[in-house]
Amino acid sequence: MKEIKAIIQPFRLEQVLAALHEIEGLPGVTISESRAASVTRGHYEQVVKTKLEIMAPDELVETILKVMQASAHTGNPGDGGIFVIPVEKAIRIRTGEIL
């Protein structure tokens, strides 16, 4: 299992979610607003971004990455990034089930 974190432009959220919705077996997405500080010409500028977090089985990771990259891409600076992190253990709170 992997955790996929993506920081994207807020205006691309609907396109990314629509594309992710097409993936069979996608467990779900957590969405939150985040702030980033970018350095532009020696000045720090705070910008609002959207963060998506997905806990996914290993076999879906590459598909999710391709879909997210394609649907979040504008070609402009600040498009964001996608990060894949291994998950040692996950437990469903409601049932105690180990995922």
XYZ file of C-alpha atoms in Angstrom:
99
model
C 0.000 0.000 0.000
C 1.172 3.525 -0.772
C 0.114 7.013 0.165
C -0.048 9.383 -2.781
C 0.082 13.099 -1.976
C -0.439 15.659 -4.680
C -0.227 19.430 -4.476
C -2.130 20.982 -7.376
C -3.561 24.258 -8.590
C -7.009 24.725 -6.989
C -8.669 25.435 -10.337
C -7.611 21.962 -11.594
C -9.356 20.089 -8.751
C -12.569 19.254 -10.625
C -10.659 17.925 -13.654
C -8.418 15.778 -11.442
C -11.361 14.380 -9.458
C -13.291 13.599 -12.645
C -10.288 11.729 -14.051
C -9.685 9.837 -10.782
C -13.365 8.858 -10.666
C -12.785 6.784 -13.813
C -10.244 4.513 -12.055
C -11.854 1.206 -11.094
C -11.214 0.337 -7.448
C -9.960 3.755 -6.323
C -10.625 3.787 -2.559
C -11.206 7.536 -2.086
C -9.501 10.906 -1.895
C -8.931 13.309 0.988
C -8.857 16.936 -0.138
C -7.580 19.931 1.804
C -6.470 23.477 1.198
C -2.801 24.149 1.789
C -0.514 27.133 1.551
C 2.829 27.142 -0.169
C 5.580 29.720 -0.043
C 7.357 30.224 -3.334
C 10.407 32.363 -3.911
C 9.980 34.746 -6.799
C 12.779 37.184 -7.526
C 14.001 37.158 -3.939
C 10.554 37.618 -2.375
C 8.506 34.989 -0.595
C 5.001 34.774 -1.902
C 2.301 32.677 -0.249
C -0.002 30.874 -2.630
C -3.035 28.685 -1.979
C -2.846 25.140 -3.319
C -5.035 22.069 -3.066
C -3.654 18.895 -1.492
C -5.025 15.474 -2.371
C -4.153 12.363 -0.367
C -4.926 8.837 -1.510
C -4.185 5.519 0.204
C -3.948 3.057 -2.668
C -3.004 -0.566 -3.266
C 0.321 -0.971 -5.044
C -1.309 -2.170 -8.266
C -3.198 1.137 -8.720
C -0.312 3.518 -7.997
C 1.060 3.910 -11.542
C -2.423 4.427 -12.995
C -3.234 7.053 -10.365
C 0.052 8.870 -11.010
C -0.511 9.003 -14.780
C -4.096 10.197 -14.395
C -3.207 12.861 -11.817
C -0.235 14.174 -13.790
C -2.215 14.406 -17.020
C -5.297 16.025 -15.485
C -3.425 18.520 -13.237
C -0.960 19.640 -15.932
C -1.217 23.177 -17.329
C 2.394 23.610 -18.400
C 2.771 26.713 -16.257
C 5.034 27.186 -13.229
C 3.307 26.163 -10.009
C 1.482 23.119 -11.415
C 2.531 21.262 -8.256
C 3.952 17.842 -7.462
C 3.014 14.265 -6.698
C 4.686 12.229 -3.956
C 4.481 8.487 -3.266
C 5.139 7.274 0.266
C 5.198 3.634 1.463
C 2.633 2.770 4.144
C 3.722 0.296 6.819
C 0.314 -0.291 8.332
C -3.216 1.038 8.009
C -6.212 0.283 10.227
C -9.844 1.122 9.564
C -11.035 2.857 12.746
C -14.661 1.753 12.489
C -13.958 -1.990 12.203
C -10.363 -2.402 13.371
C -9.643 -4.090 10.019
C -6.021 -3.968 8.887
C -5.921 -2.651 5.359
